[in-house]
């Protein structure tokens, strides 16, 4: 699959937003700011404050509000906090503040914290059983005269469900409530007018369809209401004349400037200005029409795959995004990872796949998305042992195969390669920062008896060791992302999965040359071209010959000498590599190093992707493997059986490979 443009498969307008030339224009704007801010003169403030005002003026035109009614804020949560704390003391005391269950969670967190301080009750309108969004009728039914303030979410972030504002605002006026609207999820795509119907305040960011940067939020407040508000945070810019510095004569500005407090942060607004200028020059009806056409195609393809729609079908009750419900979070995550590897930018929340096609998205890429989704889901259905491809009619029976295998083991035609390190007091054990976690202790072996007074006819020992010592098995419950798998402990896992064909990717030369070598998707694909495709239900292991260092724990761990560096220098996979392997439906991933991730993977995004993604996907990890140089790239069978530890998160293992005799 080839991408002619790095953005044509972009579906993240619900998150960041993209327009043609964004990178170049953003770079030019920030470079201009750097040049002016670093100049040896005093021209900076005039430039910065003028650019900030330009940003505000572009936003005023987008939502049709008068001069002096809009200011900047860091985020919708920040803007909401400023407004709430500016209300006259006691105005909401004894009243309800009404929000929907599907409002942006950050707003709910804020209001829940303010409720006891300001004396109001936060009333959250729930979704109906099995519903994806809160019905406007339910919101209105719960909206009585004791509601002092109602916060409406124009378009939800979880389902892209859009409400008809006119009847809700009319009802709110009858109830005498203050009315605010969070327009973030559709601002810039669907027309919005704060005057029709007239509301008291509006919040948004410049991300998403506005294609701006983080930190560039906006707060609009009705001019009459603003004069009644006294922002808690106030400073020299809160005054009509910022240079009025009489300490005993502070007076709020008569308009929205009273919310500006100290020197206003302007860099986010300045950086978002190119996007707002681009937006102002577009045919907005055409942008919305293109989005609707692409969303209709997405819904059609989703229906064909029986992927349930989590968003409204009716365009008049939908924003610009569409959410699809996958069987579970792991399935959605694996599909998103596979799409990302192929240059298709999609994301997920829980079990929801979120698609927001916009002005740089090509129609053809929607077919790419769903063709690959279908392929990945089909592979993953075959990844569990016993659920793979059906045997051919002329295949040997299973009893014939086992009989032949037994004979070949006895004759030596199949040899067993021990892939296990020595387990004892000198076994290298991973070291974590002391202020981060409690470390696994070194292995201890204590004698109970050896044909002596403590046991005259027998010798035996007792041991002290961690589950993840030496050559070991990581079960899904080892990592927080895998904590919800009922079969994710060493005593509950499906034993049929631990014995499977193994793909051995030789990275020994690269790892010797560079201890921080990272295996990439491209290198895995090159390996597949040479040796054959990685199939569902198989192991994949990375040969680095790191086991040749195991005689020396210092050499094996290869920790960074800088005490402020949390990590070590050992090879491993990239985040995208793990995404790709999981899209192939592997059973697990193994390395010859102390862990399944690269030594410096704590600095990756997300940290430790092999652990994070493998266990989220109910897959297994193997670490400190040995003798992988004795295995062929394909054709061997790997057996990695953990001890059946009660609620075990892992276990030392005796890893073995069945290798055909050359």
XYZ file of C-alpha atoms in Angstrom:
662
model
C 0.000 0.000 0.000
C 1.598 3.284 -1.096
C 0.723 6.773 0.064
C 1.284 9.552 -2.460
C 0.969 12.104 0.311
C 1.707 11.766 3.985
C -1.711 13.238 4.818
C -4.167 11.714 2.362
C -5.013 8.925 4.818
C -5.542 11.373 7.701
C -8.674 10.896 9.840
C -7.784 12.766 13.051
C -9.847 15.958 12.797
C -11.551 15.023 16.052
C -8.130 15.352 17.688
C -5.631 17.606 15.917
C -6.727 18.748 12.456
C -4.829 19.182 9.209
C -4.918 21.494 6.209
C -2.704 21.730 3.097
C 0.578 23.472 3.881
C 0.094 23.384 7.664
C 3.664 22.375 8.463
C 5.214 25.081 6.282
C 2.903 27.843 7.467
C 3.259 26.891 11.130
C 7.038 26.803 10.749
C 7.037 30.236 9.094
C 4.819 31.763 11.794
C 6.920 30.436 14.663
C 10.146 31.403 12.882
C 8.839 34.960 12.458
C 7.944 35.056 16.143
C 11.415 33.800 17.093
C 13.074 36.453 14.929
C 11.046 39.306 16.376
C 11.155 38.082 19.976
C 14.946 37.712 19.803
C 15.560 41.131 18.206
C 17.616 43.581 20.330
C 14.823 46.169 20.520
C 11.484 46.781 22.272
C 9.129 46.025 19.364
C 8.106 42.593 20.600
C 5.029 43.416 22.638
C 3.292 45.396 19.951
C 3.784 42.518 17.522
C 2.682 39.782 19.927
C -0.423 41.540 21.246
C -1.514 42.505 17.753
C -1.215 38.887 16.589
C -3.222 37.766 19.605
C -5.936 40.258 18.713
C -5.909 38.986 15.113
C -6.494 35.496 16.471
C -9.435 36.727 18.565
C -10.925 38.615 15.632
C -10.803 35.584 13.344
C -12.607 33.575 16.026
C -15.206 36.341 16.520
C -16.131 36.082 12.870
C -16.378 32.289 13.053
C -19.068 32.375 15.750
C -20.453 35.856 14.994
C -19.853 37.717 18.257
C -19.164 41.439 18.811
C -15.853 43.066 19.624
C -14.983 43.041 23.301
C -16.788 39.753 24.030
C -14.065 37.148 23.406
C -10.694 36.367 24.962
C -8.153 33.580 24.947
C -7.761 30.749 27.415
C -5.626 27.653 27.564
C -8.421 25.111 27.084
C -12.178 24.697 27.441
C -11.610 23.506 31.003
C -9.508 26.557 31.794
C -12.118 28.852 30.246
C -14.947 27.174 32.158
C -13.027 27.509 35.415
C -12.432 31.216 34.811
C -16.118 31.805 34.139
C -17.352 29.788 37.108
C -15.036 31.527 39.569
C -16.063 34.923 38.193
C -19.746 34.447 39.076
C -21.103 36.587 41.924
C -20.629 34.917 45.286
C -23.524 32.584 46.071
C -25.204 32.888 42.662
C -25.282 29.113 42.232
C -25.617 28.195 45.893
C -28.490 25.802 46.447
C -29.039 25.368 42.705
C -28.218 22.701 40.157
C -25.613 22.817 37.410
C -26.814 20.579 34.595
C -24.521 18.619 32.248
C -24.916 15.530 30.089
C -23.130 12.271 30.835
C -21.409 12.540 27.453
C -19.994 16.023 28.021
C -16.217 16.178 27.749
C -14.982 14.382 30.911
C -12.593 17.176 31.842
C -15.530 19.543 32.266
C -17.295 17.075 34.530
C -14.155 16.680 36.647
C -13.924 20.461 37.024
C -17.557 20.970 37.955
C -17.550 18.060 40.404
C -14.644 19.723 42.205
C -16.279 23.159 42.226
C -19.679 21.941 43.447
C -18.855 21.704 47.184
C -16.859 24.955 47.084
C -19.594 26.965 45.372
C -22.569 25.262 46.994
C -24.289 23.868 43.901
C -25.301 20.329 43.008
C -23.836 18.850 39.842
C -26.650 17.025 38.049
C -25.531 14.702 35.249
C -28.163 13.585 32.741
C -27.495 9.896 31.998
C -27.615 8.021 28.728
C -30.459 5.592 28.313
C -29.585 1.923 28.742
C -27.569 0.783 25.738
C -27.552 4.268 24.171
C -24.430 5.901 22.721
C -25.383 9.483 23.575
C -27.708 11.476 25.832
C -31.059 12.218 24.213
C -31.896 15.972 24.115
C -35.427 15.187 25.350
C -33.963 13.612 28.481
C -31.769 16.653 29.058
C -34.746 18.987 28.700
C -36.901 16.849 31.001
C -34.308 17.210 33.760
C -33.947 20.970 33.234
C -36.090 22.723 35.848
C -36.222 26.220 37.317
C -33.689 25.309 39.969
C -30.976 24.896 37.314
C -28.710 27.918 37.723
C -26.414 26.969 34.852
C -26.592 24.443 32.026
C -23.557 23.450 29.997
C -24.524 22.085 26.573
C -22.193 19.940 24.509
C -22.974 20.805 20.900
C -21.292 17.687 19.494
C -20.100 14.855 21.720
C -16.528 13.561 21.614
C -17.644 9.978 22.229
C -20.311 9.545 19.552
C -20.223 12.704 17.396
C -23.882 13.207 18.305
C -25.098 16.774 17.615
C -27.948 18.457 19.454
C -30.488 20.909 18.048
C -29.650 23.987 20.113
C -32.754 26.089 19.424
C -35.351 24.181 21.493
C -32.881 23.558 24.317
C -31.849 27.202 24.558
C -35.481 28.321 24.390
C -36.346 25.965 27.238
C -33.380 27.213 29.243
C -34.526 30.803 28.839
C -37.951 29.837 30.168
C -36.231 28.260 33.181
C -34.161 31.403 33.810
C -30.866 29.516 33.576
C -27.455 30.691 32.429
C -26.544 28.749 29.263
C -23.081 27.869 27.983
C -21.992 25.734 25.043
C -18.852 23.726 24.347
C -18.512 23.799 20.549
C -15.039 22.215 20.321
C -15.955 19.031 18.456
C -17.488 20.748 15.407
C -16.226 24.346 15.419
C -14.958 25.247 11.959
C -16.805 22.470 10.156
C -20.492 23.041 10.959
C -21.691 26.676 11.061
C -22.313 28.037 14.561
C -23.768 31.406 15.546
C -23.658 32.405 19.209
C -26.400 34.956 18.493
C -28.865 32.472 16.944
C -29.954 31.204 19.376
C -28.343 33.675 21.754
C -26.354 32.044 24.569
C -24.448 33.382 27.547
C -21.023 31.922 26.919
C -19.165 29.710 24.444
C -16.005 27.664 24.816
C -13.757 26.035 22.249
C -10.189 25.186 21.358
C -8.444 25.802 18.038
C -7.611 22.148 17.600
C -9.666 19.632 15.620
C -11.455 21.135 12.591
C -9.788 24.497 13.187
C -6.390 22.807 12.691
C -4.651 24.981 15.294
C -2.297 24.250 18.172
C -2.766 23.228 21.812
C -3.273 26.039 24.303
C -5.234 28.234 21.879
C -8.639 28.141 23.533
C -11.347 30.804 23.361
C -13.954 32.076 25.809
C -16.897 34.171 24.615
C -19.114 35.833 27.229
C -22.219 37.894 26.479
C -21.271 41.550 27.022
C -24.107 42.250 29.453
C -23.235 39.187 31.514
C -19.518 39.976 31.470
C -20.079 43.274 33.276
C -21.592 41.334 36.204
C -18.596 38.988 36.516
C -15.494 39.516 38.608
C -12.787 37.030 37.574
C -10.918 35.542 40.498
C -7.579 35.835 38.714
C -7.039 39.508 37.979
C -4.015 41.531 36.999
C -2.834 44.570 35.113
C -4.425 43.436 31.833
C -7.799 43.054 33.594
C -8.122 46.851 33.620
C -9.303 49.227 30.933
C -5.847 50.812 31.106
C -3.234 48.131 31.875
C -0.771 50.854 32.894
C -3.029 52.185 35.628
C -0.907 51.065 38.541
C -2.525 52.824 41.471
C -2.637 49.921 43.933
C -5.762 51.192 45.651
C -7.811 51.934 42.535
C -8.040 48.673 40.625
C -11.086 48.590 38.363
C -12.130 45.820 35.972
C -12.287 46.625 32.266
C -15.917 47.083 31.114
C -15.739 44.117 28.715
C -14.149 40.687 28.274
C -10.692 42.090 28.970
C -11.445 41.716 32.672
C -10.642 37.999 32.169
C -7.118 38.696 30.894
C -5.441 38.992 34.344
C -1.649 39.152 33.929
C 0.388 39.339 30.752
C -1.611 37.155 28.371
C -0.011 34.051 26.922
C 0.042 34.571 23.183
C 2.310 32.008 21.542
C -0.443 29.387 21.085
C -2.721 31.993 19.500
C 0.078 33.221 17.267
C 0.910 29.650 16.199
C -2.758 28.935 15.407
C -3.201 32.099 13.353
C -2.089 30.526 10.022
C -4.761 27.831 10.405
C -7.461 30.420 11.131
C -6.381 32.471 8.118
C -6.522 29.369 5.928
C -9.967 28.518 7.285
C -11.268 32.030 6.609
C -10.380 31.670 2.946
C -12.238 28.395 2.372
C -15.687 27.586 1.068
C -17.114 26.283 4.340
C -20.107 24.650 2.686
C -17.738 22.718 0.457
C -15.673 21.545 3.441
C -18.806 20.262 5.178
C -20.103 18.605 2.005
C -16.832 16.735 1.450
C -16.893 15.519 5.029
C -20.475 14.256 4.696
C -19.653 12.397 1.480
C -16.706 10.636 3.100
C -18.622 9.795 6.290
C -21.416 8.248 4.227
C -18.843 6.001 2.540
C -17.343 5.067 5.927
C -20.766 4.041 7.236
C -21.415 1.986 4.099
C -18.130 0.093 4.462
C -18.657 -0.393 8.210
C -22.111 -1.859 7.579
C -20.591 -4.327 5.109
C -18.210 -5.547 7.829
C -20.981 -5.670 10.457
C -19.183 -3.094 12.586
C -21.857 -1.424 14.738
C -22.248 2.324 14.322
C -21.758 4.299 17.549
C -22.776 7.620 15.969
C -26.043 8.946 14.505
C -26.777 7.967 10.903
C -28.723 11.162 10.281
C -26.344 13.913 9.148
C -28.476 16.558 10.870
C -27.841 14.961 14.270
C -24.174 14.167 13.675
C -20.916 16.090 13.796
C -18.053 15.474 11.396
C -16.792 12.270 12.977
C -18.064 8.718 13.047
C -17.372 6.119 15.739
C -17.482 2.370 15.134
C -17.817 -0.181 17.933
C -15.333 -3.064 17.866
C -15.665 -6.313 19.849
C -13.222 -5.081 22.487
C -10.478 -2.542 23.178
C -7.662 -4.867 22.092
C -9.272 -5.432 18.697
C -9.725 -1.707 18.109
C -6.166 -1.001 19.242
C -4.657 -3.665 17.015
C -6.538 -2.399 13.966
C -5.492 1.199 14.654
C -1.880 0.079 15.057
C -1.966 -1.792 11.757
C -3.522 1.198 9.991
C -0.870 3.509 11.408
C 1.917 1.302 10.089
C 0.479 1.769 6.586
C 0.211 5.547 6.915
C -3.495 5.682 7.766
C -4.034 7.969 10.770
C -6.953 6.731 12.873
C -7.367 6.411 16.622
C -9.479 4.621 19.206
C -11.007 5.171 22.630
C -11.730 1.922 24.410
C -13.485 -0.286 21.878
C -14.447 2.635 19.636
C -12.645 3.326 16.365
C -12.862 7.043 15.574
C -12.760 8.359 11.998
C -12.971 12.024 11.029
C -12.352 12.601 7.317
C -11.470 16.168 6.385
C -10.090 18.417 3.703
C -6.839 16.489 3.084
C -8.435 13.025 3.291
C -8.777 11.232 -0.053
C -11.865 9.137 -0.751
C -9.751 6.192 -1.924
C -8.118 5.838 1.476
C -11.437 4.868 3.063
C -11.353 1.642 1.067
C -7.748 1.177 2.189
C -8.848 1.560 5.813
C -11.630 -1.000 5.600
C -9.780 -3.474 3.378
C -6.925 -3.578 5.885
C -9.347 -3.683 8.830
C -11.056 -6.706 7.312
C -7.690 -8.388 6.708
C -6.382 -7.724 10.225
C -9.565 -8.928 11.921
C -9.542 -12.106 9.808
C -5.921 -12.811 10.763
C -6.636 -12.200 14.411
C -9.554 -14.627 14.390
C -7.035 -17.295 13.361
C -4.393 -16.428 15.949
C -5.578 -18.815 18.644
C -4.374 -22.390 18.352
C -7.035 -24.710 17.020
C -8.764 -21.903 15.105
C -6.383 -21.603 12.155
C -6.730 -22.674 8.556
C -8.445 -25.998 7.890
C -6.222 -28.864 6.821
C -6.271 -30.029 3.236
C -7.906 -33.307 2.284
C -4.559 -34.953 1.543
C -2.894 -33.813 4.775
C -1.684 -36.421 7.240
C -3.942 -37.092 10.198
C -2.925 -35.674 13.553
C -2.079 -39.163 14.845
C 0.179 -39.705 11.822
C 1.919 -36.397 12.467
C 2.496 -37.139 16.152
C 3.728 -40.620 15.331
C 6.168 -39.241 12.784
C 7.276 -36.568 15.235
C 7.945 -39.148 17.937
C 9.999 -41.238 15.550
C 11.987 -38.223 14.372
C 12.713 -37.177 17.954
C 13.980 -40.684 18.744
C 16.078 -40.863 15.582
C 17.550 -37.411 16.026
C 16.030 -36.053 12.817
C 14.476 -33.411 15.038
C 16.755 -32.020 17.720
C 15.827 -30.037 20.793
C 17.631 -26.737 21.237
C 17.704 -25.412 24.789
C 16.811 -21.711 24.627
C 17.159 -21.198 28.373
C 19.766 -19.348 30.441
C 21.314 -20.699 33.626
C 19.224 -19.763 36.660
C 21.173 -19.014 39.812
C 22.628 -16.321 42.070
C 24.568 -14.792 39.158
C 21.564 -14.577 36.812
C 21.146 -10.961 35.634
C 17.950 -9.388 36.994
C 16.423 -6.205 35.625
C 17.088 -3.053 37.668
C 14.401 -0.384 37.942
C 14.913 3.111 39.412
C 14.623 2.867 43.196
C 12.197 5.792 43.386
C 9.979 4.159 40.755
C 9.445 0.567 41.875
C 10.531 -2.246 44.168
C 13.028 -4.463 42.385
C 12.989 -8.234 41.963
C 15.574 -9.790 44.313
C 18.533 -11.770 43.031
C 17.968 -15.519 42.802
C 18.877 -17.397 45.979
C 19.323 -21.182 46.233
C 19.433 -22.662 49.736
C 20.257 -26.249 50.580
C 17.728 -28.188 52.670
C 19.634 -31.471 52.752
C 22.266 -33.442 50.864
C 22.321 -37.034 52.145
C 23.018 -35.781 55.674
C 21.330 -35.369 59.035
C 18.739 -33.010 57.484
C 17.789 -35.647 54.928
C 19.799 -38.897 54.888
C 18.664 -40.325 51.527
C 17.977 -37.236 49.443
C 19.229 -33.843 48.338
C 16.986 -30.870 47.721
C 16.979 -27.085 47.859
C 14.637 -24.219 48.356
C 14.743 -21.080 46.243
C 13.967 -17.403 46.439
C 13.289 -15.797 43.068
C 10.956 -13.488 41.223
C 8.488 -14.554 38.570
C 10.446 -12.588 35.977
C 13.899 -14.009 36.631
C 16.238 -15.471 34.036
C 14.669 -16.836 30.873
C 11.074 -16.075 31.659
C 7.516 -15.770 30.429
C 5.466 -12.553 30.699
C 1.733 -13.243 31.063
C -0.776 -10.524 30.110
C -1.425 -9.624 33.764
C 2.232 -8.583 34.046
C 1.278 -5.181 32.580
C -1.551 -2.823 33.461
C -2.829 -2.931 29.876
C -3.498 -6.676 30.242
C -5.013 -6.665 33.720
C -8.573 -7.390 32.562
C -7.926 -10.670 30.710
C -9.472 -13.505 32.718
C -7.103 -15.961 31.012
C -4.128 -13.661 31.459
C -2.467 -15.365 34.460
C 0.008 -18.220 34.243
C -2.564 -20.558 35.803
C -5.454 -19.524 33.547
C -3.845 -19.078 30.129
C -4.647 -21.302 27.161
C -1.823 -23.868 27.143
C -2.480 -24.676 23.499
C -0.947 -21.290 22.625
C 2.469 -21.712 24.251
C 3.724 -24.220 21.678
C 3.810 -22.752 18.168
C 5.953 -22.225 15.067
C 8.632 -19.598 15.628
C 9.940 -16.893 13.313
C 13.544 -15.932 14.124
C 14.580 -12.487 12.871
C 18.371 -12.199 12.909
C 19.467 -8.765 14.150
C 22.770 -9.916 15.662
C 25.081 -7.916 13.370
C 23.076 -4.703 13.804
C 22.884 -5.177 17.582
C 26.632 -5.711 17.856
C 27.258 -2.526 15.888
C 24.643 -0.539 17.816
C 23.492 -1.612 21.275
C 20.422 0.623 20.871
C 19.402 -0.989 17.578
C 15.643 -0.950 16.951
C 13.861 -3.438 14.713
C 11.506 -1.616 12.344
C 8.436 -2.580 10.341
C 10.376 -2.184 7.105
C 13.013 -4.671 8.260
C 10.350 -7.193 9.301
C 8.668 -6.868 5.920
C 12.026 -7.400 4.163
C 12.530 -10.524 6.278
C 9.070 -11.796 5.238
C 9.898 -11.311 1.561
C 13.021 -13.445 2.030
C 11.711 -16.156 4.369
C 7.919 -16.120 4.177
C 4.975 -14.419 5.841
C 4.525 -14.397 9.603
C 1.283 -16.281 10.220
C -1.420 -16.003 12.886
C -0.714 -17.899 16.095
C 3.088 -17.974 15.668
C 5.922 -16.764 17.867
C 8.295 -14.037 16.665
C 11.685 -13.708 18.351
C 14.496 -11.222 17.816
C 17.945 -12.789 17.577
C 20.616 -10.418 18.874
C 23.098 -12.943 20.366
C 22.790 -10.909 23.579
C 23.000 -14.199 25.494
C 26.762 -14.182 24.865
C 26.900 -11.406 27.482
C 25.065 -13.381 30.172
C 28.274 -14.389 31.956
C 28.644 -10.754 33.070
C 25.552 -9.055 34.573
C 27.035 -5.595 34.020
C 27.634 -6.329 30.342
C 24.248 -8.029 29.967
C 22.224 -5.220 31.562
C 24.407 -2.525 29.936
C 22.892 0.198 32.079
C 23.550 3.834 31.262
C 26.335 5.174 33.507
C 24.527 8.495 33.962
C 22.576 8.181 37.246
C 19.928 10.553 35.855
C 19.247 8.304 32.869
C 16.522 5.737 33.543
C 17.345 2.935 31.172
C 19.929 0.683 29.604
C 21.380 0.162 26.160
C 19.991 -2.993 24.597
C 18.185 -3.660 21.311
C 14.455 -4.121 20.864
C 11.456 -3.329 18.646
C 10.004 0.018 17.646
C 6.434 0.838 18.632
C 5.335 0.441 15.013
C 7.065 -2.940 14.796
C 4.935 -4.301 17.643
C 1.834 -2.787 16.029
C 2.647 -4.606 12.796
C 3.329 -7.959 14.455
C 0.081 -7.799 16.404
C -1.767 -7.069 13.171
C -0.326 -10.368 11.898
C -1.983 -12.195 14.804
C 1.161 -13.436 16.582
C 0.924 -15.382 19.836
C 3.865 -13.582 21.389
C 7.236 -11.857 21.032
C 10.599 -12.779 22.508
C 14.099 -11.334 22.879
C 17.500 -12.375 24.184
C 17.760 -9.275 26.396
C 16.568 -8.724 29.951
C 13.110 -7.643 28.782
C 10.903 -7.678 25.725
C 11.453 -3.949 25.099
C 14.557 -2.031 24.110
C 16.600 -0.800 27.062
C 15.640 2.829 26.465
C 11.971 2.070 25.709
C 10.869 3.986 28.789
C 11.400 7.091 26.653
C 9.219 5.807 23.796
C 5.612 6.849 23.152
C 3.974 4.999 24.738
C 6.649 3.814 27.173
C 7.568 0.131 26.836
C 5.413 -0.578 23.778
C 6.174 -4.318 23.665
C 4.856 -4.757 27.208
C 2.031 -2.276 26.746
C 0.713 -3.585 23.437
C 1.447 -7.300 23.746
C -0.365 -7.702 27.028
C -3.213 -5.396 26.040
C -3.675 -7.885 23.184
C -3.596 -10.965 25.464
C -0.267 -11.979 23.943
C 2.847 -13.328 25.660
C 6.388 -12.076 26.110
C 9.643 -14.041 26.417
C 12.882 -12.569 27.719
C 16.504 -13.678 28.196
C 16.217 -16.401 25.555
C 19.413 -18.218 24.544
C 20.881 -20.044 21.573
C 18.659 -18.458 18.957
C 21.636 -18.723 16.595
C 20.889 -22.468 16.479
C 17.360 -21.905 15.118
C 16.472 -21.420 11.451
C 14.546 -18.286 10.367
C 11.483 -20.506 9.888
C 10.655 -24.148 10.472
C 11.237 -24.589 14.206
C 8.625 -25.067 16.938
C 9.064 -23.110 20.175
C 7.770 -24.412 23.515
C 7.652 -21.852 26.323
C 5.733 -23.291 29.268
C 5.391 -21.206 32.444
C 4.861 -22.707 35.885
C 1.219 -22.867 36.909
C 1.577 -20.193 39.581
C -1.603 -19.108 41.333
C -2.469 -15.704 39.793
C 1.015 -15.657 38.303
C 2.052 -12.686 36.188
C 5.008 -14.583 34.772
C 7.365 -17.445 35.401
C 10.907 -18.694 34.803
C 10.694 -21.240 31.990
C 12.694 -23.960 30.274
C 12.276 -22.700 26.724
C 12.890 -25.348 24.068
C 12.804 -25.376 20.287
C 12.169 -28.383 18.047
C 14.513 -27.907 15.104
C 14.625 -30.079 11.952
C 18.006 -31.695 11.334
C 19.704 -30.133 8.334
